Short mmCIF file of C-alpha atoms and ligand atoms in Angstrom, two decimals:
data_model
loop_
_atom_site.label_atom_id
_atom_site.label_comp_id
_atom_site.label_asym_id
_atom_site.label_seq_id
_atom_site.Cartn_x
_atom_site.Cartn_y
_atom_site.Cartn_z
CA UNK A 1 37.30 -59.76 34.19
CA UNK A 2 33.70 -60.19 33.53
CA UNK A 3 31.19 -59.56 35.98
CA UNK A 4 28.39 -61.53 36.80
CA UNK A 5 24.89 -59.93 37.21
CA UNK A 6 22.04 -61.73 38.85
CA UNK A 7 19.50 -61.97 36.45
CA UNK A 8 15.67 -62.45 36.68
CA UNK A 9 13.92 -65.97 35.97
CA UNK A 10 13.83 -66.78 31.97
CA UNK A 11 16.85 -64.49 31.41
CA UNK A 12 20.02 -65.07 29.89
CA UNK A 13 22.05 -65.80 32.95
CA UNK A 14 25.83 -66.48 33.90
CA UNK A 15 25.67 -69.88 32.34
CA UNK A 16 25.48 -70.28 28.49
CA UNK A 17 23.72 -73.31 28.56
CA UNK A 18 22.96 -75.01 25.28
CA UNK A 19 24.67 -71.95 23.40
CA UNK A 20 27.66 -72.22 21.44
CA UNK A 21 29.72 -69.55 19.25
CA UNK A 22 27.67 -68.79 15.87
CA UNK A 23 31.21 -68.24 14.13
CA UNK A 24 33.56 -71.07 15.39
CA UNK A 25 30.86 -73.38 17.26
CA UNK A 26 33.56 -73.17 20.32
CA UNK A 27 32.01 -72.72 24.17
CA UNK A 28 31.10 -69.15 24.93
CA UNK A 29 31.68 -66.75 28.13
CA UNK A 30 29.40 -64.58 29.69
CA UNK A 31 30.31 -60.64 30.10
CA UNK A 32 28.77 -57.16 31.07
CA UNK A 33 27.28 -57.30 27.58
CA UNK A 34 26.51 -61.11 26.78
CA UNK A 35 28.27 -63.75 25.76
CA UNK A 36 31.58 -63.73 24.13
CA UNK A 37 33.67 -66.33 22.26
CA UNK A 38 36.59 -68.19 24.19
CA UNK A 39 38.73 -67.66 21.02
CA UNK A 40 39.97 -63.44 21.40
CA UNK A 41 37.98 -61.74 18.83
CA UNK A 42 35.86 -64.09 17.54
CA UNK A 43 32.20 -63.52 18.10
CA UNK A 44 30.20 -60.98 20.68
CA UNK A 45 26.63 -62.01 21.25
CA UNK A 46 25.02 -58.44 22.98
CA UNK A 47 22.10 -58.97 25.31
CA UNK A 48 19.54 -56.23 24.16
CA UNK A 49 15.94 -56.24 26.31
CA UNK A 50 17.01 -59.48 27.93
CA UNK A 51 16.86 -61.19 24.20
CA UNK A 52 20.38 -62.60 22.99
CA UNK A 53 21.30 -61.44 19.63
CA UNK A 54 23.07 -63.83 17.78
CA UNK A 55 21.81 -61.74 14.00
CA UNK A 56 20.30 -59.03 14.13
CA UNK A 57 20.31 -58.80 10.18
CA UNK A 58 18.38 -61.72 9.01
CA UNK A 59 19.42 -62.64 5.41
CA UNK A 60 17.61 -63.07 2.17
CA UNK A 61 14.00 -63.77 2.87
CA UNK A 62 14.35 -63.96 6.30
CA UNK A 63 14.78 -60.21 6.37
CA UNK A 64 11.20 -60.31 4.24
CA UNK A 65 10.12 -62.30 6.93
CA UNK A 66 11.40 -59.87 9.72
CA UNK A 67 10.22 -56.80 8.35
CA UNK A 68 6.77 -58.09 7.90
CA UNK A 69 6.22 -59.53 11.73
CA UNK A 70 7.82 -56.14 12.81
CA UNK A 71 5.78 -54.10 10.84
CA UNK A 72 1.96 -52.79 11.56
CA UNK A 73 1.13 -55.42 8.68
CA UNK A 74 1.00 -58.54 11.25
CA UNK A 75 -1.02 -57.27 13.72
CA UNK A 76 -4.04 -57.03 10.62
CA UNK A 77 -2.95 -60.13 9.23
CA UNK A 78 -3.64 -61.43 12.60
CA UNK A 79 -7.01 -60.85 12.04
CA UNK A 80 -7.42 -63.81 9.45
CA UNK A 81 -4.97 -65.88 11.97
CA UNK A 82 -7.79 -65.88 14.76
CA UNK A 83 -10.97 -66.15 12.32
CA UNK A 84 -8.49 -69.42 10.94
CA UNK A 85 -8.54 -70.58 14.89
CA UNK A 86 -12.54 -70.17 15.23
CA UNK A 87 -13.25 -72.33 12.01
CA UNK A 88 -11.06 -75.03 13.69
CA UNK A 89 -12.79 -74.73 17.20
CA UNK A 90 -10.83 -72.50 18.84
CA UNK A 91 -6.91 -71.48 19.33
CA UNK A 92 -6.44 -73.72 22.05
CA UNK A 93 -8.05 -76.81 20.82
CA UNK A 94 -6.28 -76.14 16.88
CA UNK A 95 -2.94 -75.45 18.33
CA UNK A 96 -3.23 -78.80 20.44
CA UNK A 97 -3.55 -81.00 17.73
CA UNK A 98 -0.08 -79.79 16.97
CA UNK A 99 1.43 -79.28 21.04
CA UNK A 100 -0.16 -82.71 21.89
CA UNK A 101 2.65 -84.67 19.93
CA UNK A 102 5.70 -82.57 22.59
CA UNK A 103 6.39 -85.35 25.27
CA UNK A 104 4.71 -85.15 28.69
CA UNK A 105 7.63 -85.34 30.98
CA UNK A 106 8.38 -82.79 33.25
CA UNK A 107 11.98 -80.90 33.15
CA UNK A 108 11.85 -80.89 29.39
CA UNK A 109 14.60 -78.58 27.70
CA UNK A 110 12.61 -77.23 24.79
CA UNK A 111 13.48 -75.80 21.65
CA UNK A 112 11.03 -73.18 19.79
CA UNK A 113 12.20 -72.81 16.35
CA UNK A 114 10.29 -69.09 15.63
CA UNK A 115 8.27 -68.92 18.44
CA UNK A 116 6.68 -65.31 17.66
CA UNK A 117 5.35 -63.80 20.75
CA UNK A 118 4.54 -67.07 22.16
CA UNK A 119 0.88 -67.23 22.78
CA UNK A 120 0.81 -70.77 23.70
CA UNK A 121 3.91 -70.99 26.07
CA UNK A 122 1.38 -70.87 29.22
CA UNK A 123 -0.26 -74.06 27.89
CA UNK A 124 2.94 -75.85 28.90
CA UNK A 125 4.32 -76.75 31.76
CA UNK A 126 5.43 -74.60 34.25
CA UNK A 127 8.76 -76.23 34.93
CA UNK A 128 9.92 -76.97 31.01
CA UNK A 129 12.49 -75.11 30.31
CA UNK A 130 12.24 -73.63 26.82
CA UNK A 131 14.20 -71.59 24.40
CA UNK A 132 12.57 -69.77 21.82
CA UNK A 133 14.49 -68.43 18.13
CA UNK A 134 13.01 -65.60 16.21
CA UNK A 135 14.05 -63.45 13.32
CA UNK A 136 11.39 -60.50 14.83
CA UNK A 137 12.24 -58.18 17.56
CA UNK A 138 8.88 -56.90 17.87
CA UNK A 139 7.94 -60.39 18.51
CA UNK A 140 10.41 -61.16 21.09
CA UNK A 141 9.76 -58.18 23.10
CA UNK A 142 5.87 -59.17 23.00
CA UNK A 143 6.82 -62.90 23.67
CA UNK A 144 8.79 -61.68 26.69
CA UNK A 145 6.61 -59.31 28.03
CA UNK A 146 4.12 -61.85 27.91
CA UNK A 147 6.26 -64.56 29.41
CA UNK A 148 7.95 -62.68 32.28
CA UNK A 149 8.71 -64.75 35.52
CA UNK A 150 8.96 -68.12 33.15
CA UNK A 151 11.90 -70.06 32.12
CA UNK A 152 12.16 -68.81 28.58
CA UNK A 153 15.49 -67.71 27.02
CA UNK A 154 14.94 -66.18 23.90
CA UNK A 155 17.20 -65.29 20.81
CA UNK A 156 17.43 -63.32 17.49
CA UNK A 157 18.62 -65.15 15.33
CA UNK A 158 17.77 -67.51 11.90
CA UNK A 159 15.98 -71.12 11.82
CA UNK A 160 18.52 -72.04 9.37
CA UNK A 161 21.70 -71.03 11.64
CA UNK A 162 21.02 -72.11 15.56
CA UNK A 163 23.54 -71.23 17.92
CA UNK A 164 23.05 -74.13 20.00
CA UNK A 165 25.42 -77.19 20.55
CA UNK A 166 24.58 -80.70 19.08
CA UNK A 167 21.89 -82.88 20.89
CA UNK A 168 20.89 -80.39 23.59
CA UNK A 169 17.12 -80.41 23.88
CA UNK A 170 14.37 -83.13 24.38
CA UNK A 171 12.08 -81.36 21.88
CA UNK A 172 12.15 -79.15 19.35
CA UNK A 173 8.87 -77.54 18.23
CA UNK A 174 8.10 -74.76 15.40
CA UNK A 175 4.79 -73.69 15.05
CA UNK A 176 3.77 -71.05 11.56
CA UNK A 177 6.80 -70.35 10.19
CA UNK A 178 8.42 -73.01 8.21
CA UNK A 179 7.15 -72.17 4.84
CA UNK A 180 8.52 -69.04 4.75
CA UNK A 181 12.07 -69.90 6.17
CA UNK A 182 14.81 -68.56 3.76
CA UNK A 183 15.11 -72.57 3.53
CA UNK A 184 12.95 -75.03 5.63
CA UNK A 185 15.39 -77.92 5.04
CA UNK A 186 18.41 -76.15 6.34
CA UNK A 187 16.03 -74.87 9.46
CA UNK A 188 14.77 -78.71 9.37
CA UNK A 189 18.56 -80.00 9.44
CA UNK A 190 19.22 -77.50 12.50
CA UNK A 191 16.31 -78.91 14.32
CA UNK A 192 17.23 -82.09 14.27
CA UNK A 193 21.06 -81.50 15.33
CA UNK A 194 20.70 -79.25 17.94
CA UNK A 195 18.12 -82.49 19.32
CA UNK A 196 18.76 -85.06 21.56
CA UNK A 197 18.73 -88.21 19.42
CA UNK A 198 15.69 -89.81 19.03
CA UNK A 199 14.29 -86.61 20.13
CA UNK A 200 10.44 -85.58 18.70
CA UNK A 201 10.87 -82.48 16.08
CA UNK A 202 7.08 -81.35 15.64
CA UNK A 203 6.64 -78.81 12.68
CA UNK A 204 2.85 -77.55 11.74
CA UNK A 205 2.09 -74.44 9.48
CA UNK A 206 -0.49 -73.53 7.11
CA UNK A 207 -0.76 -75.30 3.93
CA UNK A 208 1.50 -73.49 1.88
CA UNK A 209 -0.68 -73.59 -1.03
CA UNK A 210 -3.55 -72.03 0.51
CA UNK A 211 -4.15 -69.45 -1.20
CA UNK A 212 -5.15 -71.51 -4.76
CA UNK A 213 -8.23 -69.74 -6.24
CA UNK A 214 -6.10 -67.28 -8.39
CA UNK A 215 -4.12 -70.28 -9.69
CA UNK A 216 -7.17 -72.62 -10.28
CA UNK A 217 -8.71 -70.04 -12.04
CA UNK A 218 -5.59 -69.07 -14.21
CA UNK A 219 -5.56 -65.96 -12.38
CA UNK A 220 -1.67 -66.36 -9.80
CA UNK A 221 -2.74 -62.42 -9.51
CA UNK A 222 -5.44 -62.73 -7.82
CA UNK A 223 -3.76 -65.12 -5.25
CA UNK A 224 -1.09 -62.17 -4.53
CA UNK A 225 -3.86 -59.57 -4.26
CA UNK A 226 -5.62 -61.51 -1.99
CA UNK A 227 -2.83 -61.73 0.33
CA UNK A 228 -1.25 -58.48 -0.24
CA UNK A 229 -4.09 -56.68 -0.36
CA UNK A 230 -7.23 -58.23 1.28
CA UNK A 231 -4.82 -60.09 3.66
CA UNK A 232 -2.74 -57.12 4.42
CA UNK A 233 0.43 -59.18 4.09
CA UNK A 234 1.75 -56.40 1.69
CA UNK A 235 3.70 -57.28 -1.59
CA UNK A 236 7.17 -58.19 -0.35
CA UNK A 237 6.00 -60.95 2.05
CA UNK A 238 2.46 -61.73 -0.61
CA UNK A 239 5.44 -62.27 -2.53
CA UNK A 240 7.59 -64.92 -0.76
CA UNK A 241 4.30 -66.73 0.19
CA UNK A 242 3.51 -67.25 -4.05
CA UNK A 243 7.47 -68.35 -4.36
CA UNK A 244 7.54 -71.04 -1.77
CA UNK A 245 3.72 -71.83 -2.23
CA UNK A 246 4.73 -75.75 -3.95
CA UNK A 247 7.75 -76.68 -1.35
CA UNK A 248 7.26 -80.28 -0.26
CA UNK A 249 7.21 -80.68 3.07
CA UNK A 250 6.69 -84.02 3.48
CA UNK A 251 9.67 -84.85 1.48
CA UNK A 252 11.72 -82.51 3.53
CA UNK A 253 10.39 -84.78 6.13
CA UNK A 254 11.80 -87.25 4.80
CA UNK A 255 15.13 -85.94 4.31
CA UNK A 256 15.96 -84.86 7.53
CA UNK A 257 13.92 -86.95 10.24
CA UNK A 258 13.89 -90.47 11.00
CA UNK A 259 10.71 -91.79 11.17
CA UNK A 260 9.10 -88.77 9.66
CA UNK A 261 5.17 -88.40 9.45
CA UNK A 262 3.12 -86.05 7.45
CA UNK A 263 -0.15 -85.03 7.89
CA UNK A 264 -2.85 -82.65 6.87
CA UNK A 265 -4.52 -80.95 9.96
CA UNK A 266 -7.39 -77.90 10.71
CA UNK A 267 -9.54 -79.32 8.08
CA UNK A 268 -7.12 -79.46 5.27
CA UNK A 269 -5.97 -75.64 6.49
CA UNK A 270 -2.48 -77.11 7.54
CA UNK A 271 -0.14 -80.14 8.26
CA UNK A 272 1.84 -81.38 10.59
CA UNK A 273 5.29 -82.87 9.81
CA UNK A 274 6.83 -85.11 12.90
CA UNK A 275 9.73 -87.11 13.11
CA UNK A 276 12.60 -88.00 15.39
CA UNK A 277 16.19 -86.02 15.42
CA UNK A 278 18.57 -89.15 13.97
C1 SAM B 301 3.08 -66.84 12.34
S1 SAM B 301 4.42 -66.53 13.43
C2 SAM B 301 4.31 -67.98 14.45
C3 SAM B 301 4.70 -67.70 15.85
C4 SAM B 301 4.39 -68.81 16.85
N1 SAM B 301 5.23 -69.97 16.65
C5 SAM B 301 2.93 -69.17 16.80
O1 SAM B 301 2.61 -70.31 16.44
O2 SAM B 301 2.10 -68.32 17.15
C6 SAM B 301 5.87 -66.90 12.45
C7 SAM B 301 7.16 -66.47 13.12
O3 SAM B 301 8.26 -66.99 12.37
C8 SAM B 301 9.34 -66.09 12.51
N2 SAM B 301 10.33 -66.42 11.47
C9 SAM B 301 10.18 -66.33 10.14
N3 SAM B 301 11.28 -66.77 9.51
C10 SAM B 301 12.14 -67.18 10.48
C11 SAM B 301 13.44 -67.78 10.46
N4 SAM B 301 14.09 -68.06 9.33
N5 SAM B 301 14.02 -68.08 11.65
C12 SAM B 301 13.39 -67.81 12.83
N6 SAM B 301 12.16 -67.26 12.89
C13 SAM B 301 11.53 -66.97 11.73
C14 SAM B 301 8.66 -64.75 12.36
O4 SAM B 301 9.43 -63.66 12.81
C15 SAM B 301 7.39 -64.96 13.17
O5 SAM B 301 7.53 -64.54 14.49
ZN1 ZN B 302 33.96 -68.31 18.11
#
């Protein structure tokens, strides 16, 4: 018989809320450890540093992805993120351009689709409630640490495969990660189903051609020193950047969303793709 622990605020608690079993998509049940599948045998979801891990192996690119954010690499590539935030008048007033289009009501059940270490959850309001997926540890634990007291759930676990029920949240947000998802249209598709309907799904990232001198000079390796090198991204995730450098995200858009909207944002440094969950 499982026993149930009182937990802190923004933990994982008794009730699974809008999770459902990654394997079978049946209701879960909380234990010592986490969540289990109803159905014997099926799926066990550990609780590790009050993050649920639903994968803790991402696949594919994801795990290029993964390694990079948990790596000494991001913290120096962070370096270019903040200079990127200056240019555009500062982190708060860039990253509302993007957090302005989340609605204003209070209560909201929010979904943040790799939410990193989740600089900008203080901006919103105290009593949303808001679940954040990432494929980085290292970012969880800093997202956590950062968030402690708050009404944030956080999991491991891949864009493209959310263990959450159908319709569940009011919004779903994800902010500088899309173009390097293993595949933004499957993550895109998962937005919009775990979303209420009618539901805002707000994606923004950086232009994922941005990096264009080497290639309008001839010169593609140029581009992947820049990033590599100068950048400090390193060659595995320099690498994924080049390969999904022409995806088209406003046809993507288009796909997936109903009423789907693309635009180009921090002077021509990003867009912002919005749309409603169908
Ligand atoms: C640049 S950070 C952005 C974090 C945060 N949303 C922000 O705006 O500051 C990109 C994040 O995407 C995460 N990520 C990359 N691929 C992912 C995937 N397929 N599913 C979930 N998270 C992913 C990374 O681990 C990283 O934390
Ligand atoms: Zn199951």
């Amino acid at each position: 018989m499982a026993t149930i622990t009182r937990d802190p605020p923004g933990a994982w608690t008794s009730d699974p809320g809008p999770l459902r079993c990654p394997r079978c998509h049946g209701p879960l049940r909380r234990t010592d450890a986490g969540f289990d599948c109803d159905a014997e045998g099926c799926a066990s979801l550990p609780i590790s540093d009050g993050v649920l891990v639903v994968r803790d192996v991402p696949t594919d690119d994801n795990r290029i992805a993964a390694d990079f954010y948990n790596s000494n690499l991001w913290p120096r590539v962070r370096f270019w993120e903040r200079l990127f935030w200056v240019v555009n008048g500062g982190e708060r007033r860039a990253r509302d351009v993007v957090l302005r289009h989340l609605p204003k009501c209070s209560g909201l059940r929010l979904l943040d689709v790799a939410i990193g270490d989740g600089v900008y959850t203080s901006w919103l309001p105290e009593d949303w409630s808001i679940v954040g997926v990432d494929v980085s540890t290292t970012q969880l634990a800093a997202c956590r640490r950062r968030n402690s007291g708050r009404n944030l759930r956080l999991v491991l676990g891949e864009a493209e495969d959310l263990p959450f029920r159908d319709r569940e949240f009011d919004a779903v947000l994800s902010n500088g990660g899309f173009n390097h998802f293993n595949c933004p249209e499957a993550a895109l598709r998962e937005m919009a189903r775990v979303a209420k309907p009618g539901a805002p799904v707000v994606v923004a990232d950086e232009m994922p051609d941005f990096l264009d001198l080497g290639h309008r000079l001839g010169l593609p390796a140029l581009d992947h020193w820049i990033a590599s090198r100068l950048m400090s991204m390193g060659d595995d995730f320099a690498g994924l950047v080049e390969r999904h450098r022409k995806i088209d995200i406003a046809g993507i858009g288009r796909r997936v969303l109903k009423d789907s909207r693309y635009e180009i944002i921090w002077r021509g440094g990003g867009y912002l793709m919005i749309g409603k969950a169908p």
